[in-house]
Coordinates of C-alpha atoms in Angstrom, one line a residue:
X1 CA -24.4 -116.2 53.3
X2 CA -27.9 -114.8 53.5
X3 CA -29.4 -112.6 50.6
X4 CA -29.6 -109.3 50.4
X5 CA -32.7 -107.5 52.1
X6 CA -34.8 -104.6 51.0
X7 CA -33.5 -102.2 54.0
X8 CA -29.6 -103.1 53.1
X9 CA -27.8 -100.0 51.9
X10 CA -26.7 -99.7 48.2
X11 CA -26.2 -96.4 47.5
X12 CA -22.8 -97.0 45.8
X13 CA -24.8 -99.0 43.2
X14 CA -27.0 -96.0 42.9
X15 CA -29.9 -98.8 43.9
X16 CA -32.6 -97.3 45.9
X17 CA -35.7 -100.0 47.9
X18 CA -38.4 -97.4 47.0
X19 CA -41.2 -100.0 47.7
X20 CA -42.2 -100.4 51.3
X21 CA -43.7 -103.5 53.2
X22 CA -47.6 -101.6 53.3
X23 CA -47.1 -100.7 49.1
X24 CA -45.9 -103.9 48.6
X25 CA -49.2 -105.5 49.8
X26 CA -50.9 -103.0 48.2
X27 CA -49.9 -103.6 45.1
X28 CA -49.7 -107.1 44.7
X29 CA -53.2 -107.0 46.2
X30 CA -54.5 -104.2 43.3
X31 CA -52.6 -106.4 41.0
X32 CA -54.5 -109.6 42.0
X33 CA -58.0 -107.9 41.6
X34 CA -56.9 -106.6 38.6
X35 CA -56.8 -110.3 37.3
X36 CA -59.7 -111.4 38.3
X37 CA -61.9 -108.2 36.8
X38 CA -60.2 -108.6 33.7
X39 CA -60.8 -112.4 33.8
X40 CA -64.4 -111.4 34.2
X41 CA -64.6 -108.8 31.7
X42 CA -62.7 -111.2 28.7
X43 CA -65.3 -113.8 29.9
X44 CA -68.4 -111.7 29.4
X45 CA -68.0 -109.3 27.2
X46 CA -67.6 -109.8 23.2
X47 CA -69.6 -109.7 19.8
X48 CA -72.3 -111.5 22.3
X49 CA -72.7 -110.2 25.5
X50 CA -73.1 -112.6 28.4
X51 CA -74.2 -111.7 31.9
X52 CA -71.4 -112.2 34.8
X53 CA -74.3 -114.5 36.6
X54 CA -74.6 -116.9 33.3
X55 CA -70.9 -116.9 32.9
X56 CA -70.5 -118.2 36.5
X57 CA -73.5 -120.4 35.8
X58 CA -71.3 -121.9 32.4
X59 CA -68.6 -122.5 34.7
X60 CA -70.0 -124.1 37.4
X61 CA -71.9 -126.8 35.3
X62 CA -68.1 -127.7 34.3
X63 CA -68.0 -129.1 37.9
X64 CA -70.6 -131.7 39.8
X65 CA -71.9 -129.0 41.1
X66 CA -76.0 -128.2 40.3
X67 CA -76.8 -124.6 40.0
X68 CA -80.7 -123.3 40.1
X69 CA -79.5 -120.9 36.9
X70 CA -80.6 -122.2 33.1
X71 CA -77.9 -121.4 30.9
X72 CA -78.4 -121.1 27.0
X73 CA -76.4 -124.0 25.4
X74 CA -75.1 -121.5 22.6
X75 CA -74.1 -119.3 25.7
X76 CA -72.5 -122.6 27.6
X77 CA -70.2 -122.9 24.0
X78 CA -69.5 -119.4 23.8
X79 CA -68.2 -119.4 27.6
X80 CA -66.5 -122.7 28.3
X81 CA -65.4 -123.6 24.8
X82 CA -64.6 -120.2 22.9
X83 CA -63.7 -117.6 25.7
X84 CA -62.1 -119.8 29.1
X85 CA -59.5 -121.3 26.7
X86 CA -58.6 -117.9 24.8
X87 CA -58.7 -116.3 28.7
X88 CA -56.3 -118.9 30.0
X89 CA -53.8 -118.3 27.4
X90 CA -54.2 -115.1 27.6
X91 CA -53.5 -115.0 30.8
X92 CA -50.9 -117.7 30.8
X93 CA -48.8 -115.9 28.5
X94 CA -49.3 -112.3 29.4
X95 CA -47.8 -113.4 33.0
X96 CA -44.8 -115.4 31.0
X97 CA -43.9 -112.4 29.2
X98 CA -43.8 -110.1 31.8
X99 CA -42.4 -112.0 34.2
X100 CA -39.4 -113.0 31.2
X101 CA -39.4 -109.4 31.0
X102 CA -38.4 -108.3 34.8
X103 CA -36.3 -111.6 35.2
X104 CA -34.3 -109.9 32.0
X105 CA -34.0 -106.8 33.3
X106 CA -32.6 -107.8 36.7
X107 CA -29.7 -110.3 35.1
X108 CA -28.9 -107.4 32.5
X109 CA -29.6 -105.3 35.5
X110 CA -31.4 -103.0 32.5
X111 CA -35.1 -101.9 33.1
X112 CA -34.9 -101.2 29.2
X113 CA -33.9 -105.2 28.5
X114 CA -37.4 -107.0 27.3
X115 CA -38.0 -110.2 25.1
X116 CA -39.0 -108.2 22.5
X117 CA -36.7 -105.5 22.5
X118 CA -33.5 -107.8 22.8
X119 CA -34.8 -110.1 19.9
X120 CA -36.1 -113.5 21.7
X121 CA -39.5 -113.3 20.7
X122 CA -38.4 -112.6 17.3
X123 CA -35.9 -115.3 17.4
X124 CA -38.9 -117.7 18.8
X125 CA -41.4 -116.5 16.1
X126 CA -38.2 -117.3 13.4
X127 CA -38.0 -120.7 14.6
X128 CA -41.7 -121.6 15.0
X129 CA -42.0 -120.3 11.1
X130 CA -39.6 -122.1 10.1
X131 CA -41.2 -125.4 11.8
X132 CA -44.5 -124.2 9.8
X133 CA -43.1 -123.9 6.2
X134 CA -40.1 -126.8 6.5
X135 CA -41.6 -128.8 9.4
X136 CA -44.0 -130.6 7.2
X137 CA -41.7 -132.5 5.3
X138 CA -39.1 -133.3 8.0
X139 CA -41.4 -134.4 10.6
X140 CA -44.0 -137.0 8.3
X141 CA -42.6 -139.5 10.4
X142 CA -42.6 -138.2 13.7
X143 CA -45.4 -139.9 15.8
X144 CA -48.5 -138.1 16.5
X145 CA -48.3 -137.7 20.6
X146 CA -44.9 -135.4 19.5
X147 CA -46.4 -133.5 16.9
X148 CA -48.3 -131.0 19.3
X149 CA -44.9 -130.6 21.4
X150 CA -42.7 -129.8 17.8
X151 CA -44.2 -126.2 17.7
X152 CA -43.1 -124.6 21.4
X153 CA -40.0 -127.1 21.0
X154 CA -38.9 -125.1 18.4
X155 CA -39.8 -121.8 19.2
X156 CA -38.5 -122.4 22.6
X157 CA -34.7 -123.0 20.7
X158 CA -35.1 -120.3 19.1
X159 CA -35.8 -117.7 21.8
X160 CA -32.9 -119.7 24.2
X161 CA -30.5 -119.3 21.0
X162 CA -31.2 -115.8 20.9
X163 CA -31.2 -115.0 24.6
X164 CA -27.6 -116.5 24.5
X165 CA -26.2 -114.8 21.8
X166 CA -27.5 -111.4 23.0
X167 CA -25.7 -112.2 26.4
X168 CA -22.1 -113.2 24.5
X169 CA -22.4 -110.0 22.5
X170 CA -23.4 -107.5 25.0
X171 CA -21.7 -108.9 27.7
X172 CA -17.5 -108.3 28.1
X173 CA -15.0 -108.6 31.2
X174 CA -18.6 -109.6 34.1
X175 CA -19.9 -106.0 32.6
X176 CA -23.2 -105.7 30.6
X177 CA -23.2 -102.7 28.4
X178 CA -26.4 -101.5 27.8
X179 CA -26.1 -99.4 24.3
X180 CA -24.7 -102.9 23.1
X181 CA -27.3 -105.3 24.7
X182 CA -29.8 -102.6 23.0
X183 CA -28.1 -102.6 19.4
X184 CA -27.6 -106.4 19.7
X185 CA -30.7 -106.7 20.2
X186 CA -31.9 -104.8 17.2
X187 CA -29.5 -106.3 14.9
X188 CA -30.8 -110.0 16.0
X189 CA -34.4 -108.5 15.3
X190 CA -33.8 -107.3 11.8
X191 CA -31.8 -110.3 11.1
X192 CA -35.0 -112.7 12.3
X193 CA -37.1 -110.4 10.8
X194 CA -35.4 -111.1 6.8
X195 CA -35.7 -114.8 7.9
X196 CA -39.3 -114.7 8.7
X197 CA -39.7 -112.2 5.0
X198 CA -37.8 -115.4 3.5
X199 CA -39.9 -117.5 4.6
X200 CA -43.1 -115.2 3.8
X201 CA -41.1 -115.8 0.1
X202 CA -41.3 -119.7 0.2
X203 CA -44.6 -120.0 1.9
X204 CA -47.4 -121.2 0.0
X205 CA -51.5 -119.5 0.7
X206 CA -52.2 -122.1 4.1
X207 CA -48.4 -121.4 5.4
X208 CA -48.8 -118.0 4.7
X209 CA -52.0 -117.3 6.5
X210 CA -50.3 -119.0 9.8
X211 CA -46.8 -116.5 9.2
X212 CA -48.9 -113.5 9.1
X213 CA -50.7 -115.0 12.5
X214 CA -47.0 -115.3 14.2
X215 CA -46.1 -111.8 13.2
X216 CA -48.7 -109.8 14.5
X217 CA -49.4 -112.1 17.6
X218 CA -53.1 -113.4 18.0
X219 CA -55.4 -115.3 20.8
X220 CA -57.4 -116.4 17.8
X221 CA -56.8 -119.5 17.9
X222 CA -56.3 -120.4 21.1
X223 CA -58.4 -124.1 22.0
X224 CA -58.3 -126.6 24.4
X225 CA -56.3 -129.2 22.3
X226 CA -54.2 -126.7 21.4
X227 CA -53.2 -125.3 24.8
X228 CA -53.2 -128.4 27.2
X229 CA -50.1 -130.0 25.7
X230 CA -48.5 -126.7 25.9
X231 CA -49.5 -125.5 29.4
X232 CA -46.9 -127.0 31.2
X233 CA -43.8 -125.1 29.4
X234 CA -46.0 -122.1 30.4
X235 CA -46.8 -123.1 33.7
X236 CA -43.0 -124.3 35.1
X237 CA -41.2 -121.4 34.2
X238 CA -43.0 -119.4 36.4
X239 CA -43.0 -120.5 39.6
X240 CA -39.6 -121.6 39.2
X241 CA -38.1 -118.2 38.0
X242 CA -40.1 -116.5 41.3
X243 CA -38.0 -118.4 43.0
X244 CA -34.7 -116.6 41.7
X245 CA -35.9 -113.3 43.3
X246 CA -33.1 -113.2 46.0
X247 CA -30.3 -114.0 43.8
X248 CA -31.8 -111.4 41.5
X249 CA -31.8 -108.7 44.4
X250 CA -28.1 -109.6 44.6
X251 CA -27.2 -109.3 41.3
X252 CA -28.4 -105.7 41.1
X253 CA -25.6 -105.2 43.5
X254 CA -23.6 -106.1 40.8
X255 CA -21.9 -109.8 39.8
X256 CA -19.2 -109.2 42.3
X257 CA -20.8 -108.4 45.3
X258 CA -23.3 -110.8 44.5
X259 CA -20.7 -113.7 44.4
X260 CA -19.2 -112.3 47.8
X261 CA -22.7 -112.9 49.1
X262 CA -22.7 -116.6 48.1
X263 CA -24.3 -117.0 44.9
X264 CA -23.3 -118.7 41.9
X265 CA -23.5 -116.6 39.7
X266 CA -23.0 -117.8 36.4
X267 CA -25.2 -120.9 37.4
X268 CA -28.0 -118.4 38.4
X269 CA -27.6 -117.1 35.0
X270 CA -27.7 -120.2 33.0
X271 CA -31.0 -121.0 34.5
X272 CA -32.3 -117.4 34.2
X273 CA -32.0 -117.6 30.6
X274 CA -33.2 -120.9 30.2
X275 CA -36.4 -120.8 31.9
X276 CA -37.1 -117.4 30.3
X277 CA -36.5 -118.5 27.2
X278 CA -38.8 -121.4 27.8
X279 CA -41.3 -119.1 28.9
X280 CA -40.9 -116.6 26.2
X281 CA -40.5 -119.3 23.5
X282 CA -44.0 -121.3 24.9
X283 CA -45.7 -118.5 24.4
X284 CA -44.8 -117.2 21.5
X285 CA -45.4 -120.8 19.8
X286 CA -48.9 -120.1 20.7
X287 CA -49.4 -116.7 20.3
X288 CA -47.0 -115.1 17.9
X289 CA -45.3 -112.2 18.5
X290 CA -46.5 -109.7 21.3
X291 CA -44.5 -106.8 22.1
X292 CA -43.8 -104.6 25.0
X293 CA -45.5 -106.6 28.0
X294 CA -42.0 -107.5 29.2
X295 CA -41.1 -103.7 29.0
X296 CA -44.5 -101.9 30.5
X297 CA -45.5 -104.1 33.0
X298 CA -42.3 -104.9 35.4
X299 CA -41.3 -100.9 34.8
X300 CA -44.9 -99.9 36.3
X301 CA -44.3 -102.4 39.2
X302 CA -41.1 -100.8 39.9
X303 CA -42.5 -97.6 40.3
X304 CA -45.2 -98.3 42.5
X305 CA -43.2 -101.3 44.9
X306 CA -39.6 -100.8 43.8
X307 CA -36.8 -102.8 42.9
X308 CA -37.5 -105.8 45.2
X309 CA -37.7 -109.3 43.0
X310 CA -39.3 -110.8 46.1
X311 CA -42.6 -108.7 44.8
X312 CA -42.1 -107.5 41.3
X313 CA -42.0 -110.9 39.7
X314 CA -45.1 -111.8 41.3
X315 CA -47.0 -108.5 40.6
X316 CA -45.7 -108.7 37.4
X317 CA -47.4 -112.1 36.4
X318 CA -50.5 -110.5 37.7
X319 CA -50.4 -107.7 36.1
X320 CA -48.9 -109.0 32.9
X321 CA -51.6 -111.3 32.9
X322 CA -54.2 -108.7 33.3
X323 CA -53.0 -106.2 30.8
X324 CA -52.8 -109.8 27.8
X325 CA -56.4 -110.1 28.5
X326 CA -57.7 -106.4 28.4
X327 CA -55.6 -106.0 25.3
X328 CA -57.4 -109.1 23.8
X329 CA -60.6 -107.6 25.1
X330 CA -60.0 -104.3 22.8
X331 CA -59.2 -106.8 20.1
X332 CA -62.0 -108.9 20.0
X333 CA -64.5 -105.7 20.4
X334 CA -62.6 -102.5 18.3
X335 CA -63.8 -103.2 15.4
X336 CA -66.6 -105.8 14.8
X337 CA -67.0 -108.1 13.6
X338 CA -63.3 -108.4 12.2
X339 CA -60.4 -108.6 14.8
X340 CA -57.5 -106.7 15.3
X341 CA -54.4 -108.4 15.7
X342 CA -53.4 -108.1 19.7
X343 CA -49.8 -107.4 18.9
X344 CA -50.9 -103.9 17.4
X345 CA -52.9 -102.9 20.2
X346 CA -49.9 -104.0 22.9
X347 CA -47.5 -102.3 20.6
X348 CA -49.7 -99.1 20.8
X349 CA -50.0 -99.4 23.9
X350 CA -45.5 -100.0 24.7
X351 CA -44.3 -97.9 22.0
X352 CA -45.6 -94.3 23.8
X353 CA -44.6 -95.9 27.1
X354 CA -41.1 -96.5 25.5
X355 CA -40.6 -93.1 24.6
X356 CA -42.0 -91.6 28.0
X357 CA -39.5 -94.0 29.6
X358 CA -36.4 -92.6 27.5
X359 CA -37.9 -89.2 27.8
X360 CA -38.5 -89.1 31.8
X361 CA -35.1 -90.8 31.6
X362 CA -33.5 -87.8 30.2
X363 CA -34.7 -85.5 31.8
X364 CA -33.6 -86.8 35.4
X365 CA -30.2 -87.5 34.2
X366 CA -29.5 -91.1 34.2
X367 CA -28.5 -93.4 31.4
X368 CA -30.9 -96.3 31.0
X369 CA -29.3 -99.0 32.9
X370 CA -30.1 -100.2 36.3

């Protein structure tokens, strides 16, 4: 049977299509030019300013292409080797997250659910410790090729495991209950959390140093060898969980109805949380933990477009994407010449739009739950 379209009525799901075809357009437009000025600003501005015509200059000399422009080689470093590779991760795993996040929130059918919140990035940044402090000794063995692959493998477990158990728990008789998804969630954190102090414990200086990077979530380090071998768990999840937006219109409906209109649902859901899971887990094995992206971002595309998957996922890699790389922007630039770690200034950023959500929440009536 065909999916379910915007203009269908669902008002005894309490579901409302806010966003129209021209907002739609709109936004995903505003959303794409968002990118691409916050591409230009991570690119150009810094400790060493660079103009916007050299950066396009550093670029271009990347490709056969001859440009009139003389670029500085010190300049050519900064641009190509120090700031495009930090940009594309940035980037890469700011539209993971947020994406992760709406894709959760439509299967939990929850705008509150987020990676964060519900413990997968915690659960990913457990496992990737754990891989730093123990990982040398098992994996002396292992040939080189893998070793690059050991670190997202890991954290990628760790953020499916978690995604799982959160499901079981909160999950009874088809029915999501929200309070419990929301507790589960912060039980699974605190328990991650002691195993990440644990290992804090057992770590020695060099281990440390890398623990502290995973809690507080940095683009630091963030290199061309480091990020080619990962790219591709960042880059299939994404296009491939855009492509669940119609079942996820159907689910809102509710798991029933959704079945009556032909999906499968428990298969839908399998590879929901295993691709978001792979995304979340992929990014936080290079990033550490970074909060609230999942949470701000779909939620500010559902005000302005609504509910529809068919355009909130998309905007909400664009936007996610945008928002990683001004927030790594303010990190770089706060307070030179140290850094801050990025997860602070998302988590500023998420925690007062957290509250406003519960808050504006409140005070229309309605529980938190789709």
């Amino acid at each position: 049977m065909p999916a379910p379209q915007p203009g269908v009525s669902t008002a005894k799901r309490g579901i409302q299509w806010r966003g129209t075809l021209g907002n739609t357009h709109l936004v995903l437009l505003l959303s794409s030019l968002a990118l691409l000025a916050s591409f230009a600003l991570h690119l150009t501005q810094g400790a060493v300013s660079i103009s916007l015509t050299d950066t396009v200059a550093a670029l271009v000399q990347l490709t056969p292409i001859n440009v009139p422009v003389d670029v500085s080689h010190s300049d050519q470093v900064v641009v190509t080797q120090i700031r495009l590779p930090r940009a594309c991760l940035g980037a890469l795993a700011g539209a993971a997250l947020a994406m992760s996040g709406a894709v959760l929130q439509g299967m939990f059918r929850n705008p509150l659910a987020d990676p964060g919140l519900i413990g997968v990035s915690t659960g990913s940044a457990l496992a990737a410790a754990s891989m730093i402090v123990f990982g040398g000794s098992v994996l002396t063995a292992s040939p080189s090729w893998l070793m690059p692959f050991v670190l997202p493998s890991a954290a990628f477990g760790g953020g499916l495991l978690t995604t799982l158990l959160v499901y079981r728990i909160s999950t009874s008789g088809g029915h999501t209950e929200v309070a419990t998804l929301l507790l589960a969630g912060v039980a699974l954190n605190a328990m991650a959390a002691a195993g990440i102090g644990l290992l804090v414990f057992a770590s020695d200086d060099t281990q440390l140093r890398d623990l502290n990077f995973w809690m507080l979530g940095s683009l630091a380090r963030a290199s061309w060898d480091k990020l080619l071998p990962v790219t591709p768990l960042l880059l299939v999840p994404i296009p491939l969980l855009a492509l669940f937006a119609r079942p996820l219109n159907a689910l809102l409906l509710g798991e029933a109805d959704a079945t009556h209109l032909g999906y499968e649902v428990e298969r839908i859901k399998r590879h929901l949380v295993t691709l978001a899971a792979l995304a979340t887990g992929a990014s936080v094995a290079l990033t550490g933990v970074i909060g609230f992206v999942g949470l701000v971002v779909p939620h500010l595309i559902r005000l302005l477009a609504g509910p529809n998957h068919v355009s909130l996922l998309p905007a909400s890699a664009l936007l996610g994407a945008s928002l990683l790389l001004l927030a790594d922007l303010a990190a770089r630039t706060l307070v030179l010449p140290a850094e801050l770690p990025i997860g602070i200034v998302t988590s500023c950023i998420g925690g007062p739009f957290f509250v406003w959500l519960l808050l504006r929440r409140r005070a229309q009536g309605t529980s938190p739950s789709c």
